[in-house]
């Protein structure tokens, strides 16, 4: 036997960590897009106030005073947004109850406590400081004469400011591409997971758990007697085709994993015993789930009373120990055979391998099934195959259990389809949130590109009027602004493609049969962004082509 020593905290969050990191990355990416968009808007506003701030500097206002004013304005706006965000966050906690929060490792309820609120407001202040940087850069740099000439009749914004605004648009499209491609890869991964067959037929199956109190069911024979009586009761229920019982229901948290010793199997030096799923079954368990029989036979009621102990293994166990076949008749032990009285189980059948907890599992652990009396537990799981809607048999199952023992309830009563659907919750929640993030990012990128082009048209209105008066064709003006927007989107798409590839490599732990570079997803993402860019550019470009020359020349 070998022993692994691991950090307790790391072990507790091992399954949830990739999902949490993915969601945090999406949040930060969306925050960056929003910050870039706001920075562009603040910069546009600062450009409009260039003349005002320059006059104040001429009249004696120092740079520190102007900087304090600009910082105060951005910090107040960011704090107001932070407070509004806390309110929306508190309200949205109820909306995410169905996103599998209960599956995340936690020690208490998910609430907006003081630490979370302080972190959110601190982030809002940090965003305010970041937003103030481009405003300060534009407002306080350069000499006063040049700043005043920018706002004079016939002047235009400086080339450096143009480059900064265009760079922010490129950053928005790059980040939006990463989020959109990430959502696409998660969606493709989810569709491929849901297409995986669990190894049995999940439709028309009703499942539930019946706890057996120790006081009334102290030994295995008493528990077996309860199962046999319950099987007789549910057999009379209309619409029930077959009923099975097990100590480990597929797609249910928990389950027993035991190391087995195979008689006659020579272990290599340093090799440890391999753990497999180990469960007791009774009734028509295999028939109810439609688990295919590959070789030999299923377990029967007679196996519970025979002197020799029988078992059934799945294909994974058979392939591991008997790769050339011939598993029937061999004996296995539940654990190492150090105890002379330990039961040996003779293999009487090989069945198909089923998914026990996750449709996306790529390395099956293998399962060993023994008669219920040989591995009876204080909780028995019931599975009924029905010829009608499985929910219709729920009340009949409860009534059957009460007829056998009036003190026993039926817990966790749900269909097998619902159990499988619950197992996908930790994949569905990131997909839904990623789609929301990508949608918001797409809207922000569209608004940002439209805002920059619309402002450029308004700012260059006089210049456009002069060009039209001198004979410029309106189609050329329209093409100029349309090409500007498309060019910015194309640059952002190229940079975003590289970011999507890096993001795909970081997402490998949460993707299923989807590579880091999926051409279909990247192509679809590029097409969507191209359509968005063209849509955002059409109206500003059309406005530029319709500028009346005389009206533009008369404007201030």
Coordinates of C-alpha atoms in Angstrom, one line a residue:
X1 CA 0.0 0.0 0.0
X2 CA 1.1 3.6 -0.7
X3 CA 0.2 6.7 1.2
X4 CA -0.3 10.2 -0.1
X5 CA 0.1 13.3 2.2
X6 CA -1.7 16.3 0.9
X7 CA -2.6 19.8 2.1
X8 CA -6.1 19.7 3.7
X9 CA -7.2 23.1 2.2
X10 CA -5.9 22.1 -1.3
X11 CA -7.7 18.8 -1.0
X12 CA -11.0 20.4 0.0
X13 CA -11.1 22.8 -2.9
X14 CA -9.4 20.6 -5.5
X15 CA -12.6 19.9 -7.5
X16 CA -14.0 23.4 -7.3
X17 CA -10.7 25.4 -7.8
X18 CA -10.6 25.2 -11.7
X19 CA -14.2 26.5 -11.9
X20 CA -13.6 29.3 -9.4
X21 CA -10.4 30.4 -11.1
X22 CA -12.3 30.4 -14.4
X23 CA -15.1 32.5 -13.0
X24 CA -12.7 34.9 -11.4
X25 CA -10.8 35.3 -14.6
X26 CA -14.1 36.1 -16.4
X27 CA -15.0 38.7 -13.8
X28 CA -11.6 40.4 -14.0
X29 CA -11.8 40.3 -17.8
X30 CA -15.2 41.9 -17.8
X31 CA -14.1 44.4 -15.2
X32 CA -11.2 45.3 -17.5
X33 CA -13.5 45.8 -20.5
X34 CA -15.8 48.0 -18.4
X35 CA -12.8 50.0 -17.1
X36 CA -11.5 50.5 -20.6
X37 CA -14.9 51.6 -21.9
X38 CA -15.3 54.1 -19.0
X39 CA -11.7 55.3 -19.6
X40 CA -12.7 56.1 -23.2
X41 CA -15.8 58.0 -22.1
X42 CA -13.9 59.9 -19.4
X43 CA -11.2 60.8 -22.0
X44 CA -13.9 62.0 -24.5
X45 CA -15.3 64.1 -21.7
X46 CA -11.9 65.5 -20.8
X47 CA -11.3 66.4 -24.4
X48 CA -14.5 68.4 -24.4
X49 CA -13.2 70.3 -21.3
X50 CA -9.8 71.0 -22.6
X51 CA -10.5 74.7 -23.3
X52 CA -12.1 75.1 -19.8
X53 CA -9.2 73.6 -18.0
X54 CA -6.7 75.5 -20.1
X55 CA -8.3 78.8 -19.3
X56 CA -8.3 77.9 -15.6
X57 CA -4.6 77.2 -15.7
X58 CA -4.0 80.5 -17.5
X59 CA -6.0 82.3 -14.7
X60 CA -3.7 80.8 -12.1
X61 CA -5.1 77.3 -11.1
X62 CA -2.2 75.0 -10.4
X63 CA -1.9 71.4 -11.6
X64 CA -2.4 70.0 -8.1
X65 CA -5.8 71.7 -7.7
X66 CA -7.0 70.5 -11.1
X67 CA -5.7 67.0 -10.4
X68 CA -7.6 67.0 -7.1
X69 CA -10.8 68.0 -8.8
X70 CA -10.5 65.3 -11.5
X71 CA -9.6 62.7 -9.0
X72 CA -12.5 63.6 -6.8
X73 CA -15.0 63.4 -9.7
X74 CA -13.8 60.0 -10.8
X75 CA -13.7 58.6 -7.2
X76 CA -17.2 59.8 -6.4
X77 CA -18.5 58.2 -9.6
X78 CA -16.7 54.9 -8.9
X79 CA -17.9 54.8 -5.3
X80 CA -21.5 55.5 -6.4
X81 CA -21.2 52.7 -8.9
X82 CA -19.6 50.4 -6.2
X83 CA -22.5 51.0 -3.8
X84 CA -25.0 50.4 -6.6
X85 CA -23.1 47.2 -7.5
X86 CA -23.3 46.0 -3.8
X87 CA -27.1 46.4 -3.9
X88 CA -27.4 44.5 -7.2
X89 CA -25.0 41.9 -5.8
X90 CA -27.2 41.4 -2.7
X91 CA -30.3 41.1 -4.9
X92 CA -28.6 38.6 -7.3
X93 CA -27.6 36.2 -4.6
X94 CA -31.1 34.7 -4.7
X95 CA -30.9 34.4 -8.4
X96 CA -27.7 32.2 -8.3
X97 CA -29.1 29.6 -5.8
X98 CA -29.6 27.2 -8.7
X99 CA -26.0 27.6 -9.9
X100 CA -24.6 24.8 -7.7
X101 CA -23.3 27.0 -4.9
X102 CA -24.0 24.2 -2.4
X103 CA -21.5 22.1 -4.3
X104 CA -18.7 24.6 -3.5
X105 CA -16.6 24.0 -0.4
X106 CA -17.8 26.4 2.3
X107 CA -18.2 26.7 6.0
X108 CA -21.2 29.0 6.1
X109 CA -23.9 30.7 4.1
X110 CA -23.0 32.7 1.0
X111 CA -23.6 36.3 2.1
X112 CA -22.3 39.8 1.5
X113 CA -20.4 40.1 4.7
X114 CA -18.1 43.0 5.8
X115 CA -15.1 41.5 4.1
X116 CA -16.8 41.2 0.7
X117 CA -18.3 44.7 0.9
X118 CA -14.9 46.2 1.9
X119 CA -13.2 44.3 -1.0
X120 CA -15.8 45.5 -3.5
X121 CA -15.6 49.1 -2.4
X122 CA -11.8 48.9 -2.4
X123 CA -11.9 47.6 -6.0
X124 CA -14.3 50.5 -6.9
X125 CA -11.8 53.0 -5.5
X126 CA -9.0 51.3 -7.4
X127 CA -11.0 51.5 -10.6
X128 CA -11.6 55.2 -10.0
X129 CA -7.9 55.8 -9.7
X130 CA -7.2 53.9 -12.9
X131 CA -9.9 55.9 -14.7
X132 CA -8.3 59.2 -13.6
X133 CA -5.0 58.4 -15.2
X134 CA -5.9 59.0 -18.9
X135 CA -7.9 62.1 -17.9
X136 CA -4.9 63.5 -15.9
X137 CA -2.5 62.6 -18.8
X138 CA -4.6 64.5 -21.3
X139 CA -5.6 67.5 -19.0
X140 CA -2.2 68.3 -17.4
X141 CA 0.3 67.7 -20.2
X142 CA 1.6 70.1 -22.8
X143 CA 1.8 73.9 -23.0
X144 CA -1.2 76.1 -22.7
X145 CA -1.0 77.6 -26.2
X146 CA -1.2 74.2 -27.8
X147 CA -4.0 73.1 -25.6
X148 CA -6.0 76.3 -26.5
X149 CA -5.4 75.8 -30.2
X150 CA -6.8 72.3 -30.1
X151 CA -10.2 73.8 -29.3
X152 CA -9.9 76.8 -31.6
X153 CA -12.0 77.1 -34.8
X154 CA -10.6 74.6 -37.2
X155 CA -8.5 72.7 -34.7
X156 CA -8.6 68.9 -34.1
X157 CA -7.6 66.6 -31.3
X158 CA -4.0 65.7 -31.1
X159 CA -2.7 62.5 -32.7
X160 CA -1.6 61.1 -29.3
X161 CA -5.1 61.4 -28.0
X162 CA -6.4 59.7 -31.1
X163 CA -4.0 56.8 -30.6
X164 CA -5.0 56.4 -27.0
X165 CA -8.7 56.3 -27.8
X166 CA -8.1 53.8 -30.6
X167 CA -5.9 51.7 -28.4
X168 CA -8.6 51.5 -25.8
X169 CA -11.1 50.3 -28.4
X170 CA -8.6 47.6 -29.6
X171 CA -8.2 46.5 -26.0
X172 CA -12.0 46.2 -25.6
X173 CA -12.4 44.1 -28.7
X174 CA -9.4 41.9 -27.6
X175 CA -10.9 41.2 -24.2
X176 CA -14.4 40.7 -25.7
X177 CA -12.9 38.1 -28.1
X178 CA -11.3 36.2 -25.2
X179 CA -14.6 36.1 -23.3
X180 CA -16.7 35.2 -26.3
X181 CA -14.3 32.5 -27.4
X182 CA -14.2 31.1 -23.8
X183 CA -18.0 31.0 -23.7
X184 CA -18.0 29.2 -27.0
X185 CA -15.5 26.6 -25.9
X186 CA -17.4 26.0 -22.7
X187 CA -20.6 25.6 -24.7
X188 CA -19.0 23.1 -27.1
X189 CA -17.5 21.2 -24.1
X190 CA -20.9 21.1 -22.4
X191 CA -22.7 19.8 -25.5
X192 CA -20.1 17.0 -25.9
X193 CA -20.5 16.1 -22.2
X194 CA -24.2 15.8 -22.4
X195 CA -23.9 13.6 -25.5
X196 CA -21.9 11.0 -23.5
X197 CA -23.9 7.9 -22.7
X198 CA -23.7 6.9 -19.0
X199 CA -23.6 3.2 -19.8
X200 CA -27.2 2.6 -18.9
X201 CA -30.6 3.9 -20.0
X202 CA -31.5 6.8 -17.7
X203 CA -35.0 7.4 -19.0
X204 CA -38.0 6.1 -17.1
X205 CA -36.0 5.5 -13.9
X206 CA -37.2 6.6 -10.4
X207 CA -34.7 6.5 -7.6
X208 CA -34.8 7.1 -3.9
X209 CA -32.9 6.3 -0.6
X210 CA -34.4 4.4 2.4
X211 CA -32.3 4.8 5.6
X212 CA -32.4 1.7 7.8
X213 CA -32.0 2.5 11.5
X214 CA -29.4 0.5 13.4
X215 CA -31.9 -0.4 16.2
X216 CA -34.2 -2.4 13.9
X217 CA -31.7 -3.5 11.3
X218 CA -28.5 -4.6 13.2
X219 CA -27.3 -7.4 10.9
X220 CA -27.1 -8.0 7.2
X221 CA -29.9 -10.7 7.1
X222 CA -32.4 -8.2 8.6
X223 CA -31.5 -5.7 5.9
X224 CA -31.8 -8.3 3.2
X225 CA -35.2 -9.3 4.5
X226 CA -36.4 -5.7 4.3
X227 CA -35.1 -5.5 0.7
X228 CA -36.8 -8.7 -0.3
X229 CA -40.2 -7.7 1.2
X230 CA -39.9 -4.2 -0.4
X231 CA -39.3 -5.9 -3.8
X232 CA -42.4 -7.9 -3.4
X233 CA -44.4 -4.8 -2.6
X234 CA -43.1 -2.6 -5.5
X235 CA -43.7 -5.5 -7.9
X236 CA -47.4 -5.1 -7.5
X237 CA -47.3 -1.3 -8.3
X238 CA -48.9 -0.6 -11.6
X239 CA -46.5 0.7 -14.2
X240 CA -43.3 -0.7 -12.6
X241 CA -41.5 -2.9 -15.0
X242 CA -38.5 -3.9 -12.7
X243 CA -37.1 -2.9 -9.4
X244 CA -33.5 -3.0 -8.2
X245 CA -31.6 -2.1 -5.0
X246 CA -28.1 -1.0 -4.4
X247 CA -25.8 0.5 -1.8
X248 CA -24.4 2.9 -4.3
X249 CA -26.7 4.8 -6.7
X250 CA -25.0 6.1 -9.8
X251 CA -24.7 9.9 -9.9
X252 CA -25.2 10.3 -6.2
X253 CA -22.5 11.9 -3.9
X254 CA -20.5 9.4 -2.0
X255 CA -19.9 5.8 -2.9
X256 CA -17.6 3.1 -1.6
X257 CA -14.2 2.6 -3.2
X258 CA -12.4 -0.5 -2.0
X259 CA -9.0 -2.0 -2.9
X260 CA -9.4 -5.6 -4.2
X261 CA -7.0 -8.4 -4.3
X262 CA -7.2 -10.7 -7.4
X263 CA -6.3 -14.3 -6.7
X264 CA -3.5 -15.4 -9.0
X265 CA -2.7 -11.9 -10.2
X266 CA 1.0 -11.2 -9.9
X267 CA 1.7 -7.7 -8.8
X268 CA 4.7 -5.8 -10.1
X269 CA 7.4 -4.6 -7.6
X270 CA 6.1 -1.4 -6.0
X271 CA 2.6 -1.8 -7.4
X272 CA -0.2 -1.1 -4.9
X273 CA -3.7 -2.6 -4.8
X274 CA -6.1 -0.8 -7.1
X275 CA -9.3 0.7 -5.7
X276 CA -12.6 0.0 -7.5
X277 CA -16.2 0.9 -6.8
X278 CA -17.7 -1.8 -4.5
X279 CA -21.4 -2.1 -4.0
X280 CA -24.1 -4.6 -2.9
X281 CA -27.1 -5.1 -5.2
X282 CA -30.3 -7.0 -5.0
X283 CA -33.5 -7.5 -7.1
X284 CA -33.3 -6.7 -10.8
X285 CA -30.7 -4.0 -10.4
X286 CA -28.9 -4.7 -13.7
X287 CA -32.2 -5.2 -15.6
X288 CA -33.7 -2.0 -14.2
X289 CA -30.8 0.1 -15.4
X290 CA -30.5 -1.9 -18.6
X291 CA -26.8 -2.5 -17.9
X292 CA -25.7 -4.9 -20.7
X293 CA -24.4 -8.3 -19.9
X294 CA -21.1 -9.0 -21.7
X295 CA -20.3 -12.5 -20.4
X296 CA -21.6 -15.0 -17.9
X297 CA -24.8 -14.1 -15.9
X298 CA -26.3 -11.5 -13.6
X299 CA -26.5 -12.0 -9.8
X300 CA -29.7 -13.7 -8.7
X301 CA -31.7 -14.1 -5.4
X302 CA -30.1 -17.5 -4.9
X303 CA -26.7 -15.9 -4.7
X304 CA -27.6 -14.4 -1.3
X305 CA -28.1 -17.9 0.3
X306 CA -25.4 -19.9 -1.4
X307 CA -22.3 -21.0 0.6
X308 CA -20.0 -19.7 -2.2
X309 CA -20.0 -16.0 -2.7
X310 CA -20.6 -14.7 -6.2
X311 CA -19.8 -11.3 -7.8
X312 CA -20.1 -9.5 -11.1
X313 CA -17.5 -7.2 -12.4
X314 CA -17.6 -4.6 -15.2
X315 CA -15.5 -4.5 -18.3
X316 CA -13.0 -2.0 -16.8
X317 CA -12.1 -4.5 -14.0
X318 CA -12.0 -7.4 -16.4
X319 CA -9.8 -5.6 -18.9
X320 CA -7.4 -4.5 -16.2
X321 CA -6.7 -8.0 -14.7
X322 CA -7.7 -10.3 -17.6
X323 CA -6.9 -8.3 -20.8
X324 CA -7.1 -11.5 -22.9
X325 CA -10.5 -12.5 -21.4
X326 CA -11.4 -15.4 -19.2
X327 CA -12.4 -13.6 -16.0
X328 CA -15.3 -15.9 -15.3
X329 CA -14.5 -18.4 -12.4
X330 CA -11.7 -16.4 -10.9
X331 CA -11.8 -15.2 -7.3
X332 CA -11.3 -11.8 -5.8
X333 CA -11.1 -10.5 -2.2
X334 CA -12.4 -7.2 -0.8
X335 CA -9.0 -5.9 0.3
X336 CA -5.8 -7.9 0.9
X337 CA -6.4 -11.6 1.9
X338 CA -4.6 -11.3 5.2
X339 CA -7.5 -12.6 7.2
X340 CA -8.0 -16.4 6.7
X341 CA -11.7 -16.0 7.2
X342 CA -12.1 -13.2 4.6
X343 CA -14.7 -14.0 2.0
X344 CA -13.6 -14.8 -1.6
X345 CA -16.0 -13.8 -4.3
X346 CA -16.2 -15.9 -7.5
X347 CA -16.8 -13.9 -10.7
X348 CA -19.9 -15.2 -12.4
X349 CA -20.5 -12.4 -14.9
X350 CA -19.1 -9.3 -16.7
X351 CA -21.3 -6.3 -17.4
X352 CA -20.8 -3.0 -19.2
X353 CA -19.0 -0.2 -17.5
X354 CA -21.2 2.7 -16.3
X355 CA -20.4 6.3 -15.3
X356 CA -20.8 6.6 -11.5
X357 CA -20.4 10.3 -10.8
X358 CA -19.4 12.3 -13.9
X359 CA -20.3 11.9 -17.6
X360 CA -16.9 13.5 -18.4
X361 CA -14.8 10.9 -16.6
X362 CA -12.2 9.6 -19.0
X363 CA -10.5 7.0 -16.8
X364 CA -13.1 4.6 -15.3
X365 CA -12.3 3.2 -11.9
X366 CA -14.2 0.0 -12.5
X367 CA -17.0 -1.6 -10.4
X368 CA -17.5 -4.8 -8.5
X369 CA -21.1 -5.9 -7.6
X370 CA -21.8 -8.4 -4.9
X371 CA -25.1 -9.7 -3.4
X372 CA -26.7 -7.2 -1.0
X373 CA -26.3 -9.5 2.0
X374 CA -22.5 -9.6 1.5
X375 CA -22.2 -5.8 1.6
X376 CA -25.4 -4.5 3.2
X377 CA -25.4 -0.9 4.3
X378 CA -27.7 1.1 6.7
X379 CA -29.1 2.8 3.6
X380 CA -30.5 1.1 0.6
X381 CA -31.1 2.9 -2.7
X382 CA -34.1 1.9 -4.8
X383 CA -34.3 2.2 -8.6
X384 CA -37.6 1.5 -10.4
X385 CA -38.0 1.3 -14.2
X386 CA -41.5 2.4 -15.1
X387 CA -43.6 2.1 -18.2
X388 CA -45.0 5.6 -17.6
X389 CA -43.7 8.9 -16.3
X390 CA -41.4 7.9 -13.4
X391 CA -42.7 10.8 -11.2
X392 CA -46.1 9.1 -11.2
X393 CA -44.7 6.1 -9.2
X394 CA -43.3 8.3 -6.4
X395 CA -46.3 8.1 -4.1
X396 CA -46.7 4.4 -4.8
X397 CA -43.0 3.8 -3.7
X398 CA -43.5 5.7 -0.5
X399 CA -46.6 3.7 0.2
X400 CA -44.8 0.4 -0.4
X401 CA -42.0 1.4 2.0
X402 CA -44.6 2.3 4.7
X403 CA -46.3 -1.1 4.3
X404 CA -43.0 -2.8 4.9
X405 CA -42.0 -0.5 7.8
X406 CA -44.3 2.4 8.9
X407 CA -41.3 4.2 10.4
X408 CA -39.1 4.5 7.3
X409 CA -39.1 7.5 4.9
X410 CA -38.0 7.7 1.3
X411 CA -35.3 10.4 0.9
X412 CA -33.8 12.1 -2.1
X413 CA -36.6 10.9 -4.4
X414 CA -35.9 12.0 -8.0
X415 CA -35.6 10.6 -11.5
X416 CA -32.2 9.4 -12.8
X417 CA -32.4 12.1 -15.5
X418 CA -32.5 14.6 -12.6
X419 CA -29.5 13.0 -10.9
X420 CA -27.5 13.2 -14.1
X421 CA -28.6 16.8 -14.6
X422 CA -27.5 17.7 -11.1
X423 CA -24.1 16.2 -11.8
X424 CA -23.7 18.7 -14.6
X425 CA -24.4 21.7 -12.4
X426 CA -20.7 22.6 -11.9
X427 CA -20.3 22.7 -15.7
X428 CA -23.6 24.5 -16.5
X429 CA -23.1 27.3 -14.0
X430 CA -19.7 28.5 -15.5
X431 CA -21.2 28.2 -19.0
X432 CA -24.3 30.4 -18.1
X433 CA -22.1 33.0 -16.3
X434 CA -19.5 33.0 -19.2
X435 CA -22.3 33.6 -21.7
X436 CA -23.6 36.5 -19.6
X437 CA -20.1 37.9 -19.3
X438 CA -19.5 37.5 -23.1
X439 CA -22.9 39.2 -23.8
X440 CA -22.1 42.2 -21.6
X441 CA -18.6 42.4 -23.1
X442 CA -20.0 42.4 -26.6
X443 CA -22.4 45.2 -25.7
X444 CA -19.7 47.2 -24.1
X445 CA -17.4 46.8 -27.1
X446 CA -20.2 47.8 -29.5
X447 CA -21.1 50.8 -27.5
X448 CA -17.4 51.8 -27.1
X449 CA -16.7 51.5 -30.9
X450 CA -19.9 53.4 -31.8
X451 CA -19.1 56.1 -29.2
X452 CA -15.6 56.7 -30.4
X453 CA -16.7 56.9 -34.1
X454 CA -19.7 59.1 -33.3
X455 CA -17.5 61.4 -31.3
X456 CA -14.9 61.5 -34.1
X457 CA -17.6 62.5 -36.6
X458 CA -18.9 65.3 -34.3
X459 CA -15.4 66.5 -33.5
X460 CA -14.3 66.5 -37.2
X461 CA -17.5 67.9 -38.4
X462 CA -15.9 71.2 -39.6
X463 CA -13.1 69.3 -41.4
X464 CA -15.6 67.0 -43.1
X465 CA -17.6 70.1 -44.2
X466 CA -14.5 71.6 -45.7
X467 CA -13.6 68.4 -47.6
X468 CA -17.1 68.1 -49.0
X469 CA -17.1 71.8 -50.0
X470 CA -13.8 71.2 -51.9
X471 CA -15.4 68.3 -53.8
X472 CA -14.9 65.2 -51.7
X473 CA -17.4 62.4 -52.5
X474 CA -19.7 61.4 -49.6
X475 CA -19.0 57.8 -50.3
X476 CA -15.3 58.3 -49.6
X477 CA -16.1 60.0 -46.3
X478 CA -18.4 57.2 -45.3
X479 CA -15.8 54.5 -46.3
X480 CA -13.1 56.3 -44.3
X481 CA -14.9 56.1 -41.0
X482 CA -16.3 52.6 -41.8
X483 CA -12.8 51.4 -42.5
X484 CA -11.5 53.0 -39.3
X485 CA -13.9 51.1 -37.1
X486 CA -13.3 47.8 -39.0
X487 CA -9.6 48.2 -38.8
X488 CA -9.7 48.7 -35.0
X489 CA -12.0 45.6 -34.6
X490 CA -9.6 43.6 -36.8
X491 CA -6.6 44.5 -34.8
X492 CA -8.5 43.6 -31.6
X493 CA -9.6 40.3 -33.1
X494 CA -6.0 39.3 -33.9
X495 CA -4.8 40.1 -30.5
X496 CA -7.9 38.5 -28.9
X497 CA -7.2 35.3 -30.9
X498 CA -3.9 35.0 -29.2
X499 CA -5.5 35.7 -25.8
X500 CA -8.2 33.1 -26.6
X501 CA -5.5 30.5 -27.3
X502 CA -3.8 31.2 -24.0
X503 CA -7.2 31.2 -22.2
X504 CA -8.0 27.8 -23.8
X505 CA -4.8 26.3 -22.5
X506 CA -5.6 27.6 -19.0
X507 CA -9.2 26.1 -19.3
X508 CA -8.1 22.6 -20.2
X509 CA -9.1 21.2 -16.7
X510 CA -12.7 22.3 -17.2
X511 CA -13.0 21.5 -21.0
X512 CA -14.1 18.1 -22.3
X513 CA -12.9 16.9 -25.7
X514 CA -12.2 20.5 -26.8
X515 CA -8.7 21.7 -27.5
X516 CA -7.1 25.1 -26.6
X517 CA -7.3 26.1 -30.3
X518 CA -10.7 25.2 -31.8
X519 CA -11.0 26.6 -35.3
X520 CA -14.8 26.5 -35.3
X521 CA -15.1 28.5 -32.1
X522 CA -12.5 31.0 -33.1
X523 CA -14.1 31.4 -36.5
X524 CA -17.5 31.9 -35.1
X525 CA -16.2 34.4 -32.6
X526 CA -14.4 36.4 -35.3
X527 CA -17.6 36.4 -37.4
X528 CA -19.7 37.7 -34.5
X529 CA -17.3 40.4 -33.7
X530 CA -17.0 41.4 -37.4
X531 CA -20.7 41.7 -37.6
X532 CA -20.8 43.7 -34.4
X533 CA -18.1 46.0 -35.7
X534 CA -19.8 46.7 -39.0
X535 CA -23.1 47.3 -37.2
X536 CA -21.4 49.8 -34.8
X537 CA -19.7 51.6 -37.7
X538 CA -22.5 52.0 -40.2
X539 CA -24.5 54.8 -38.5
X540 CA -21.5 57.0 -37.6
X541 CA -20.1 56.6 -41.1
X542 CA -23.5 57.5 -42.6
X543 CA -23.7 60.6 -40.4
X544 CA -20.2 61.6 -41.6
X545 CA -21.3 61.4 -45.2
X546 CA -24.4 63.5 -44.6
X547 CA -22.7 66.5 -43.0
X548 CA -24.0 69.7 -44.8
X549 CA -20.9 71.7 -45.8
X550 CA -22.4 75.2 -45.1
X551 CA -23.8 74.2 -41.7
X552 CA -20.5 72.6 -40.7
X553 CA -18.5 75.7 -41.8
X554 CA -20.8 78.0 -39.8
X555 CA -20.5 75.8 -36.6
X556 CA -18.2 76.7 -33.7

